[in-house]
XYZ file of C-alpha atoms in Angstrom:
388
model
C 0.000 0.000 0.000
C 1.360 3.411 -0.912
C -0.510 5.346 1.726
C -1.450 4.990 5.367
C -4.552 3.317 6.706
C -5.557 6.623 8.239
C -5.451 8.303 4.824
C -7.553 5.528 3.321
C -10.042 5.784 6.132
C -10.373 9.514 5.602
C -10.935 8.974 1.892
C -13.573 6.342 2.439
C -15.339 8.158 5.236
C -15.890 11.123 2.976
C -18.245 8.925 0.963
C -20.584 8.938 3.867
C -20.423 6.280 6.602
C -18.325 5.189 9.537
C -18.062 1.474 10.121
C -15.501 0.150 12.453
C -13.308 -2.758 13.429
C -14.824 -5.692 15.255
C -13.550 -7.917 18.005
C -12.544 -11.285 16.662
C -15.367 -13.850 16.973
C -14.841 -17.588 16.810
C -16.422 -18.999 13.656
C -17.558 -22.597 13.646
C -16.400 -23.261 10.098
C -14.766 -21.444 7.173
C -17.097 -19.685 4.740
C -18.055 -21.051 1.360
C -16.023 -20.363 -1.742
C -16.527 -17.061 -3.501
C -19.136 -16.909 -6.241
C -18.261 -14.503 -9.052
C -18.867 -13.806 -12.713
C -17.486 -11.697 -15.581
C -14.168 -10.930 -13.939
C -13.123 -7.284 -14.133
C -10.225 -7.431 -11.710
C -8.861 -10.177 -9.455
C -8.472 -7.629 -6.664
C -12.210 -7.641 -5.981
C -12.292 -11.422 -5.627
C -9.355 -11.267 -3.247
C -11.052 -8.665 -1.056
C -14.059 -10.815 -0.248
C -12.319 -14.207 -0.293
C -12.212 -15.898 3.086
C -15.489 -14.570 4.486
C -16.796 -14.915 7.114
C -14.061 -13.340 9.188
C -13.833 -10.993 12.166
C -15.052 -7.837 10.454
C -17.787 -9.267 8.192
C -19.862 -12.390 7.680
C -20.850 -11.815 4.020
C -20.417 -9.461 1.074
C -22.366 -8.874 -2.136
C -20.630 -6.792 -4.825
C -21.421 -5.448 -8.291
C -19.116 -3.390 -10.496
C -20.385 -2.083 -13.815
C -20.023 0.616 -16.439
C -18.332 0.925 -19.793
C -15.004 -0.301 -18.406
C -16.387 -3.752 -17.674
C -18.522 -5.570 -15.140
C -18.030 -7.964 -12.248
C -20.356 -9.601 -9.753
C -19.341 -11.535 -6.684
C -20.600 -12.789 -3.363
C -18.921 -14.486 -0.444
C -19.564 -15.464 3.125
C -22.602 -17.024 4.711
C -26.346 -16.550 4.833
C -26.182 -17.060 8.601
C -23.714 -18.367 11.161
C -25.957 -21.203 12.304
C -26.191 -23.084 8.992
C -23.123 -21.617 7.221
C -25.140 -21.783 4.003
C -23.635 -19.626 1.233
C -24.643 -15.976 1.151
C -27.535 -15.281 -1.213
C -26.252 -12.850 -3.903
C -29.803 -11.607 -4.586
C -30.612 -10.985 -0.921
C -32.155 -7.822 0.426
C -30.315 -5.732 3.018
C -30.576 -2.493 4.934
C -29.071 0.316 2.865
C -28.834 2.911 5.647
C -27.944 6.404 4.500
C -28.102 5.473 0.827
C -31.741 6.382 1.547
C -30.662 10.028 1.446
C -29.986 9.793 -2.298
C -33.590 8.719 -2.875
C -34.880 11.487 -0.600
C -32.767 14.148 -2.287
C -33.908 12.968 -5.720
C -37.548 13.159 -4.642
C -37.117 16.705 -3.303
C -35.316 17.769 -6.482
C -38.104 16.335 -8.643
C -40.609 18.391 -6.663
C -38.364 21.433 -7.092
C -38.370 20.873 -10.847
C -42.166 20.866 -10.703
C -42.186 24.184 -8.826
C -43.681 22.625 -5.691
C -40.540 23.095 -3.579
C -38.203 26.111 -3.717
C -34.687 25.121 -2.650
C -33.966 28.673 -1.481
C -37.142 28.958 0.575
C -36.867 28.491 4.360
C -37.901 25.080 5.634
C -40.028 26.894 8.210
C -42.244 28.202 5.412
C -43.290 24.603 4.750
C -43.344 23.418 8.374
C -44.167 26.451 10.533
C -45.581 24.219 13.249
C -42.315 22.261 13.605
C -39.420 24.610 12.793
C -38.958 27.275 15.501
C -37.821 30.828 14.957
C -34.181 30.119 15.816
C -34.015 28.118 12.573
C -36.116 30.494 10.494
C -33.418 31.066 7.871
C -32.551 27.401 7.183
C -33.350 26.673 3.537
C -34.347 23.438 1.852
C -31.018 23.380 -0.013
C -29.170 23.613 3.311
C -31.134 20.627 4.611
C -29.961 18.576 1.635
C -26.277 19.574 1.752
C -25.888 19.436 5.555
C -25.160 23.152 6.013
C -28.270 23.851 8.126
C -26.691 23.944 11.597
C -29.465 21.918 13.257
C -28.046 19.415 15.765
C -28.967 15.741 15.976
C -32.051 14.658 17.868
C -31.547 13.204 21.334
C -31.756 9.409 21.186
C -31.916 6.989 24.137
C -28.792 5.002 24.954
C -25.039 5.481 24.693
C -23.791 1.949 23.982
C -24.654 -0.654 21.389
C -26.126 -2.810 24.137
C -28.473 0.026 25.170
C -29.411 0.731 21.565
C -30.126 -2.961 21.061
C -32.419 -2.946 24.103
C -34.315 -0.016 22.521
C -34.365 -1.462 19.010
C -38.156 -1.697 18.834
C -38.871 1.808 20.140
C -40.881 3.712 17.520
C -39.758 7.258 16.743
C -41.938 9.620 14.738
C -40.205 12.123 12.436
C -42.042 14.975 14.152
C -40.655 13.825 17.510
C -37.120 13.761 16.097
C -37.463 17.261 14.616
C -38.845 18.716 17.836
C -35.982 17.176 19.805
C -33.361 18.545 17.436
C -34.764 22.036 16.989
C -35.255 22.510 20.732
C -31.467 22.723 20.996
C -29.200 25.686 20.116
C -27.895 25.683 16.549
C -24.418 24.334 15.887
C -23.470 27.189 13.544
C -25.013 29.913 11.429
C -26.824 28.231 8.518
C -24.819 28.145 5.303
C -21.423 28.719 6.923
C -20.252 25.156 7.714
C -21.121 21.556 6.956
C -21.984 18.822 9.452
C -23.243 15.481 8.147
C -26.342 14.464 10.150
C -29.642 12.683 9.568
C -31.916 15.455 10.808
C -31.882 17.535 7.615
C -33.269 14.598 5.675
C -35.913 13.881 8.300
C -37.142 17.452 7.812
C -36.900 17.075 4.026
C -39.100 13.961 4.191
C -41.717 15.912 6.143
C -41.605 18.707 3.571
C -42.272 16.141 0.839
C -45.363 15.030 2.755
C -46.546 18.594 3.413
C -46.337 19.787 -0.206
C -47.783 16.616 -1.753
C -50.412 15.717 0.840
C -49.084 12.176 0.483
C -46.763 9.923 2.463
C -43.033 10.161 1.889
C -42.925 6.420 1.229
C -45.554 6.557 -1.512
C -43.867 9.523 -3.197
C -40.542 7.651 -3.389
C -42.313 4.569 -4.694
C -44.293 6.510 -7.309
C -41.414 8.700 -8.462
C -38.416 6.339 -8.299
C -39.061 2.716 -7.359
C -41.911 1.995 -9.750
C -40.587 3.871 -12.822
C -37.176 2.173 -12.528
C -38.614 -1.259 -11.786
C -36.889 -1.542 -8.394
C -39.095 -4.408 -7.248
C -36.881 -5.522 -4.360
C -36.513 -2.048 -2.853
C -38.912 -0.678 -0.265
C -39.253 1.621 2.732
C -40.206 -0.488 5.783
C -41.912 2.077 8.004
C -42.451 0.539 11.439
C -41.710 -3.032 10.389
C -38.448 -4.119 12.124
C -37.980 -7.171 9.886
C -36.437 -7.392 6.435
C -39.093 -8.829 4.144
C -38.033 -11.565 1.759
C -34.666 -13.355 1.407
C -31.830 -11.670 3.290
C -28.454 -12.602 4.718
C -28.357 -12.187 8.474
C -26.574 -9.229 9.993
C -24.468 -9.598 13.148
C -23.072 -7.092 15.612
C -20.234 -7.484 18.098
C -21.537 -6.665 21.571
C -21.731 -7.879 25.140
C -23.929 -10.963 25.333
C -26.306 -12.078 28.094
C -23.638 -14.229 29.764
C -21.262 -11.265 30.005
C -18.966 -12.373 27.203
C -18.357 -10.422 23.999
C -19.510 -11.991 20.772
C -21.813 -11.700 17.785
C -25.545 -11.175 18.131
C -27.987 -11.514 15.241
C -29.330 -7.980 14.652
C -31.273 -8.619 11.453
C -34.524 -7.625 13.177
C -34.183 -3.993 14.302
C -36.552 -1.054 13.952
C -35.423 1.783 11.693
C -37.868 4.567 12.533
C -34.957 6.616 13.890
C -33.657 6.795 10.304
C -36.840 7.194 8.222
C -36.146 9.450 5.191
C -32.477 9.580 6.185
C -31.773 5.872 6.508
C -34.482 3.192 6.422
C -34.288 1.851 2.848
C -34.128 -1.901 2.137
C -32.758 -2.937 -1.271
C -30.557 -5.323 -3.284
C -27.306 -4.806 -5.173
C -29.119 -5.332 -8.491
C -31.701 -2.646 -7.706
C -29.114 -0.180 -6.415
C -26.957 -0.716 -9.486
C -29.945 0.023 -11.721
C -30.763 3.115 -9.666
C -27.158 4.367 -9.786
C -26.958 4.012 -13.563
C -30.265 5.814 -14.023
C -29.330 8.609 -11.613
C -25.998 9.371 -13.273
C -27.604 9.281 -16.728
C -30.114 11.951 -15.687
C -33.133 9.667 -15.731
C -34.120 10.241 -12.087
C -33.455 13.963 -11.643
C -33.571 15.705 -14.986
C -32.145 18.971 -16.269
C -30.297 21.650 -14.295
C -31.426 20.393 -10.888
C -29.297 17.276 -11.314
C -26.283 19.556 -10.828
C -27.363 20.063 -7.209
C -26.245 16.482 -6.615
C -22.794 17.212 -8.065
C -22.198 20.611 -6.443
C -20.323 20.849 -3.152
C -21.007 23.904 -0.981
C -17.969 26.143 -0.525
C -17.827 25.886 3.254
C -15.580 24.002 5.701
C -16.485 20.837 7.563
C -17.500 21.618 11.138
C -15.074 19.161 12.762
C -12.072 18.916 10.460
C -12.092 22.276 8.710
C -11.565 20.478 5.392
C -13.612 21.547 2.336
C -17.202 20.308 2.336
C -17.564 16.796 0.920
C -21.358 16.427 0.696
C -23.720 17.699 -1.949
C -27.486 17.150 -2.138
C -27.641 13.406 -1.547
C -24.136 12.454 -2.663
C -20.517 13.047 -1.709
C -17.273 13.111 -3.662
C -13.674 11.974 -3.325
C -10.883 11.718 -5.846
C -9.793 8.086 -6.076
C -7.407 6.646 -8.637
C -6.990 10.031 -10.290
C -10.669 10.792 -10.913
C -13.764 12.028 -9.139
C -15.900 9.323 -7.578
C -19.387 10.341 -6.456
C -21.509 8.171 -4.220
C -23.078 7.450 -0.871
C -22.519 4.866 1.805
C -24.836 3.760 4.569
C -24.697 1.774 7.770
C -27.307 0.039 9.881
C -26.519 -2.515 12.552
C -25.169 -5.582 10.773
C -25.087 -3.981 7.318
C -22.821 -1.592 5.349
C -23.863 -0.446 1.884
C -22.429 1.793 -0.827
C -23.282 3.097 -4.267
C -20.605 4.933 -6.249
C -19.810 5.997 -9.791
C -17.548 8.136 -11.873
C -19.509 11.082 -13.242
C -19.509 9.602 -16.754
C -20.681 6.207 -15.521
C -17.562 4.446 -16.774
C -17.284 2.543 -13.484
C -20.019 1.958 -10.925
C -19.773 0.114 -7.630
C -22.493 -1.262 -5.374
C -21.799 -3.383 -2.336
C -23.471 -4.749 0.767
C -21.104 -5.925 3.486
C -22.545 -7.682 6.521
C -20.226 -5.832 8.866
C -19.941 -6.870 12.496
C -19.511 -3.250 13.656
C -21.519 -1.356 11.092
C -21.894 1.779 13.226
C -18.344 2.084 14.520
C -16.032 5.056 14.302
C -13.795 3.693 11.545
C -14.607 2.173 8.204
C -15.108 -1.563 7.915
C -11.912 -3.125 6.490
C -13.718 -5.202 3.854
C -15.756 -2.213 2.677
C -12.634 -0.040 2.583
C -10.710 -2.543 0.471
C -13.636 -2.897 -1.945
C -13.681 0.845 -2.574
C -9.924 0.952 -3.176
C -9.980 -2.166 -5.371
C -12.731 -0.684 -7.538
C -11.319 2.832 -7.940
C -7.761 3.036 -6.646
C -6.056 4.898 -3.857
C -6.972 8.487 -2.947
C -5.086 11.199 -4.794
């Protein structure tokens, strides 16, 4: 490797998710052999060979575009049977949901039903207090709004697991967040948080008189034929075939090990992070998005325009646009979005011209950690190269 792990982590994190190292579990048996087709590069096969291992129990990968295509899967469906991972399985896509939400808002903007420069409070006067009166819809989408995160119960994974079936309404989350002082003056810094997209989802409902879920289905899922993609609402289970997700945590007997976290409510994420999908559907969506078939005309540029403000924590230039983020890898711009829910890491990525796309789902054993999952990190580098 020609650069440090820290540099790679910084490059990968800029695409939108933190997913960290796991404690080493004891696996009963080695995973099944890798299943792959249409080889583009042996590096991708090498990355997922040997699953399950400490950091992940399975991986599903698709690379496409004009430069060639590759599909592979490895690991297990579950640790009890050690059956091979299902390459067509559904999984939790986490913050990849934000791309769908941003696209829906931008479609409504194209129709003149949402003004990106209008304050969010103009659409939700009953929810957005005066201290946030100047926050615009565009600032919600590019994380420059200055609204802090909502207060959530629990501080450890064990506490969050105990609260996994608690139902959160988006209105409750917005009230919790906006009751707090702002983090910065809107439009002056960037801080990646879910709350802007929770508010954006509520704006979609307010201007359409329809549910956020139905608007995404009508505008994106149905037209693109994404039949295995859905928004689960209050259902904590993944419907249909799915590979189990596991999380390293303290178990009932006091030891540390892996717990099956496949069933977990996602109402805390909603329009910011509750999507369930497959690699095939997300690949189709990514191709359509970058070809201008989801958001059409000038408004598509909102997804490829980074605000000229610093990141709140690092001071580095802003890395997030409306729905996407960008990093230079292998000498070219790579745009995409990653997402993490307990037991699952997901990413979509593409060069702007669509010459190489990447979609993966990694069943990470610490999918909400502070550092990026090693398997996911190596997939990104294998597909696009090292950061510039």
